[in-house]
Every structure is written in structure tokens, then in C-alpha cells.
PDB file of C-alpha atoms in Angstrom:
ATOM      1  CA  UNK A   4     136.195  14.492  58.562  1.00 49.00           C
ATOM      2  CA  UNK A   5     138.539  17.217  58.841  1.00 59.00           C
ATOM      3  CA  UNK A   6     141.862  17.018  60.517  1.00 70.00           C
ATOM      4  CA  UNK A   7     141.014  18.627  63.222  1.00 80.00           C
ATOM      5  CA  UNK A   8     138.824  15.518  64.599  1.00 88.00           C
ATOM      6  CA  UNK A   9     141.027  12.735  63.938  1.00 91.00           C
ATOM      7  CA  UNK A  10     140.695  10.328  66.249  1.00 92.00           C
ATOM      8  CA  UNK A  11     137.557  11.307  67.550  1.00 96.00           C
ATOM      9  CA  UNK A  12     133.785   9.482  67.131  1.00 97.00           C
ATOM     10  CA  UNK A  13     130.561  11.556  67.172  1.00 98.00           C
ATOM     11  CA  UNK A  14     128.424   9.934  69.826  1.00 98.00           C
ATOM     12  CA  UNK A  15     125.317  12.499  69.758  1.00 98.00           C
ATOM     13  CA  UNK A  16     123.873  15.991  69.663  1.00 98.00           C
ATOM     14  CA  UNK A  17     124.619  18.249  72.181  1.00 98.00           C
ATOM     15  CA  UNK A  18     120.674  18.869  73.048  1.00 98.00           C
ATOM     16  CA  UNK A  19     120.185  14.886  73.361  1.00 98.00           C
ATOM     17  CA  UNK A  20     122.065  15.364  77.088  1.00 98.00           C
ATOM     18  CA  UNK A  21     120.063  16.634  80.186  1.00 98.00           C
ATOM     19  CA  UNK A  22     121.616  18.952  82.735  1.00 97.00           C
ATOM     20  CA  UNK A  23     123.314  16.780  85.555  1.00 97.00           C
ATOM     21  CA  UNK A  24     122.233  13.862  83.598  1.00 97.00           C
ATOM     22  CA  UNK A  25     124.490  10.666  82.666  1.00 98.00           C
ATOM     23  CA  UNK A  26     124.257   8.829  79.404  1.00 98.00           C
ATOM     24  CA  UNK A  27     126.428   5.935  78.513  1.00 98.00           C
ATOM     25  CA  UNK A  28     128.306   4.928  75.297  1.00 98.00           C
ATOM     26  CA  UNK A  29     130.453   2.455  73.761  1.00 97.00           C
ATOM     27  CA  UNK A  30     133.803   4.151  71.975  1.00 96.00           C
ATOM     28  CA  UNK A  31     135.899   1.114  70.442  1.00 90.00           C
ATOM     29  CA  UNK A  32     134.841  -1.040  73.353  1.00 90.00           C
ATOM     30  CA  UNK A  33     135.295   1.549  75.797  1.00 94.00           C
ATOM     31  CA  UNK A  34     132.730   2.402  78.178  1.00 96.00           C
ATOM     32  CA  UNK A  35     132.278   5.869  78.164  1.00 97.00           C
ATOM     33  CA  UNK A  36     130.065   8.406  80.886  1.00 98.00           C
ATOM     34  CA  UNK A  37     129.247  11.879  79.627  1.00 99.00           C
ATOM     35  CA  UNK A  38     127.302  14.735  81.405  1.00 99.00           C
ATOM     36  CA  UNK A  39     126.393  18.075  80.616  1.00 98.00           C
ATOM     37  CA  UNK A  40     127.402  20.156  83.877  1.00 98.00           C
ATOM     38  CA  UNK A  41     126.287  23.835  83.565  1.00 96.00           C
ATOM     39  CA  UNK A  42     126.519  23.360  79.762  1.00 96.00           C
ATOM     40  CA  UNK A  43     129.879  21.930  79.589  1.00 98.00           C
ATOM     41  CA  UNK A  44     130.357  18.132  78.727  1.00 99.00           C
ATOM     42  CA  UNK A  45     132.657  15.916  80.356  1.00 99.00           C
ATOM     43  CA  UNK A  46     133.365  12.528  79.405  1.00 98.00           C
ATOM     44  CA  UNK A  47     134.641   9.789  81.960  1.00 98.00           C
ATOM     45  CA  UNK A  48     135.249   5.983  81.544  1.00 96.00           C
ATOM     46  CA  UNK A  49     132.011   4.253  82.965  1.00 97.00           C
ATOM     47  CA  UNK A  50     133.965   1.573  85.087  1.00 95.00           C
ATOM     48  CA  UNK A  51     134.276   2.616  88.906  1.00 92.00           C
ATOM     49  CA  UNK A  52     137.477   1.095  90.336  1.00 90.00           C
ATOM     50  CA  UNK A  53     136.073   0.083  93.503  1.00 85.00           C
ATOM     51  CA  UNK A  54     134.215  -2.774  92.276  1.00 86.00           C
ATOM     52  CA  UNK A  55     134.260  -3.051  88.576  1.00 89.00           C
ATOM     53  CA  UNK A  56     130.838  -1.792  88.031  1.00 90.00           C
ATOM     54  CA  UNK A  57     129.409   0.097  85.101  1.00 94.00           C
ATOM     55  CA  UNK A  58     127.387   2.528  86.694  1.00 94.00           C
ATOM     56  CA  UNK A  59     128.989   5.859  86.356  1.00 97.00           C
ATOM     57  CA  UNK A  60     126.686   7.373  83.676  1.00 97.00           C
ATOM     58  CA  UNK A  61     124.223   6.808  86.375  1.00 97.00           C
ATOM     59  CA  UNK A  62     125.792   8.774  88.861  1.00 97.00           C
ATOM     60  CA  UNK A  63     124.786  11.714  90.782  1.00 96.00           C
ATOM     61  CA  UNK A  64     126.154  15.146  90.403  1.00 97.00           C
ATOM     62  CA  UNK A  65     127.171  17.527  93.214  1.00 96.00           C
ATOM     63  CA  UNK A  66     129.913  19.855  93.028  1.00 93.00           C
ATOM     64  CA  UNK A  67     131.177  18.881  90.049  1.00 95.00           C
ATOM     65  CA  UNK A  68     131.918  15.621  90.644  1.00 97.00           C
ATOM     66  CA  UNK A  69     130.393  12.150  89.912  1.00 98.00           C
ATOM     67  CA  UNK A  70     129.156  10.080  92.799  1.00 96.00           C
ATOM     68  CA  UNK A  71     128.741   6.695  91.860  1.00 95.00           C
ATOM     69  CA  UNK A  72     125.663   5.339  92.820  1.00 95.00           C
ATOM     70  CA  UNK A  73     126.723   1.781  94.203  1.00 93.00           C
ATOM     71  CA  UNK A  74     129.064   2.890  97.099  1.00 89.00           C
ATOM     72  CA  UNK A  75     129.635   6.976  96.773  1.00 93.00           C
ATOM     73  CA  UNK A  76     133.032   7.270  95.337  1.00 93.00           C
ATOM     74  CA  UNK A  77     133.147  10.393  94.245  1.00 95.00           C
ATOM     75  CA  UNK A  78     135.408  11.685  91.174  1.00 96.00           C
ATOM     76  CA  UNK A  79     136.082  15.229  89.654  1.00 97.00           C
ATOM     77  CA  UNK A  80     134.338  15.785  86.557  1.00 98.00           C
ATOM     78  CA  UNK A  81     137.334  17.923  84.857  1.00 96.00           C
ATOM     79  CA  UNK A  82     139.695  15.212  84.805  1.00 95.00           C
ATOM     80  CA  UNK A  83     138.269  11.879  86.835  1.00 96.00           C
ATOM     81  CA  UNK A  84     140.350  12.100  90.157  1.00 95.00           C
ATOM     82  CA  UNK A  85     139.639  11.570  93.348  1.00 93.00           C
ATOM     83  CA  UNK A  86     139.973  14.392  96.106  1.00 86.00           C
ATOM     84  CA  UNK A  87     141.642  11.653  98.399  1.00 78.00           C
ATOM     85  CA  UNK A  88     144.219  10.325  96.141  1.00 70.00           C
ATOM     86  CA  UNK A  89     142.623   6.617  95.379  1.00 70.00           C
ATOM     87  CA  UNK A  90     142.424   5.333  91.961  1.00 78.00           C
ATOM     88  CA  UNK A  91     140.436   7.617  89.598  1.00 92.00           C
ATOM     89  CA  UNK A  92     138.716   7.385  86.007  1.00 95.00           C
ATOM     90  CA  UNK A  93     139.743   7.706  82.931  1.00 94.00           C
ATOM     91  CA  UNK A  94     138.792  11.546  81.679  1.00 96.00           C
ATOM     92  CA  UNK A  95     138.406  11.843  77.633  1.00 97.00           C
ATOM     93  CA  UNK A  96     138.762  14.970  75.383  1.00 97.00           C
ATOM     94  CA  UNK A  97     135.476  16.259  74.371  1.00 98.00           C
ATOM     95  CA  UNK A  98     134.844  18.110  71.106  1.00 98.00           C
ATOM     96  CA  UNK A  99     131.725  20.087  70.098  1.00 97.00           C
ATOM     97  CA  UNK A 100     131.234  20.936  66.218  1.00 97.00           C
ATOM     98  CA  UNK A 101     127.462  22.642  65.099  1.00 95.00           C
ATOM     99  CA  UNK A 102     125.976  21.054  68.347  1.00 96.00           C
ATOM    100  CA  UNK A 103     127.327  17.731  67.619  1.00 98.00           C
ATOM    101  CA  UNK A 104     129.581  16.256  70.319  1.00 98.00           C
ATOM    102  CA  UNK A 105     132.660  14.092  69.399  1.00 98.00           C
ATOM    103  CA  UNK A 106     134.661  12.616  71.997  1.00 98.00           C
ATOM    104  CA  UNK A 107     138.587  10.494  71.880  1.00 97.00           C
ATOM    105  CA  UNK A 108     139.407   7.567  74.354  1.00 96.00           C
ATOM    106  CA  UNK A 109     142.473   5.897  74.556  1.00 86.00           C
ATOM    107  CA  UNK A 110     142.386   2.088  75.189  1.00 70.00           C
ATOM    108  CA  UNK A 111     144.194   1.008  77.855  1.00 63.00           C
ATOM    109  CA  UNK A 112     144.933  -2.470  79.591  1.00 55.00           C
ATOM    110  CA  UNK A 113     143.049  -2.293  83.058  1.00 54.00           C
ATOM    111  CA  UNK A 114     145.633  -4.066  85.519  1.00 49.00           C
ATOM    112  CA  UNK A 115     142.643  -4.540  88.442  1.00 49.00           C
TER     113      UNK A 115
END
């Protein structure tokens, strides 16, 4: 792996996404969300604030922003805030290299 990629993991190809479509991985026990929006990937932590739940891959997509699907908190795609100033996600760099698609979390301690 070149230098240029330290620290990040491969998680797929960049065809295995669907337009406005969330997948979910696991990144050194981090639960990641990633979407292809208009051809450009974003990758969020998984874990909405509100109540814990793991349900942002499954999210829908308006705008540009996530909607979770248990109670509609919505969060920007770009960088995981929220428009009103409430917690937000996690955002993660995203790297694409010959259509594969790398992407570098950070752990952090969640302090809920």
C-alpha cells in the first residue's frame, strides 16, 4: 500500500454502491454508512445520536442529507451536521483508487 493510503481500509468497489443507496460496514469496530450521491461517496458513522440506533446506512436521501429512518433526523452528507445545531455524525475521509473505494475513521470514545 502506498503512502498515500495509510491509514485507510478498502471496503469495496465503487460500482458495488447504488445511487442514493446506503450500505453499511465495519472499520476497526466502527460502524460506518456510505452512499454514492450524484457519484460522489460520503462516508458517515452509522450510529444516530438520538437513540443509539444503527440505522443510518438505511437512510433516505433528499437534498443531500441523510434522514434516518427511525425518527427523521436529518444530517448533511458533506460533513454529518445537523442544519439545527444538535449533535451530528461522525463524517470520514473517502478515497477512490482504480474504482476501489478506501475510507479512514478515527475511533473515538462516545460520551452518550
Amino acid at each position: 500500500m502506498n503512502n498515500e493510503l495509510d491509514g485507510f481500509t478498502k471496503i469495496c468497489k465503487y460500482d458495488d454502491l447504488k445511487e442514493k443507496v446506503g450500505k453499511r460496514f465495519f472499520i476497526d469496530d466502527v460502524e460506518v454508512a456510505v452512499f454514492k450521491v450524484e457519484g460522489k461517496i460520503y462516508a458517515l458513522n452509522n450510529i444516530c445520536p438520538h437513540q443509539h440506533s444503527a440505522l443510518i446506512y438505511d437512510g433516505f436521501i433528499e437534498d443531500c442529507k441523510v434522514i434516518c429512518p427511525a425518527h427523521g433526523w436529518e444530517f448533511n452528507l458533506s460533513d454529518g451536521k445537523m442544519d439545527k445545531g444538535r449533535k451530528g455524525l461522525d463524517s470520514y475521509e473517502v478515497k477512490i483508487v482504480q474504482d476501489d473505494i478506501y475510507v479512514k475513521v478515527f475511533k473515538k470514545e462516545l460520551n452518550w
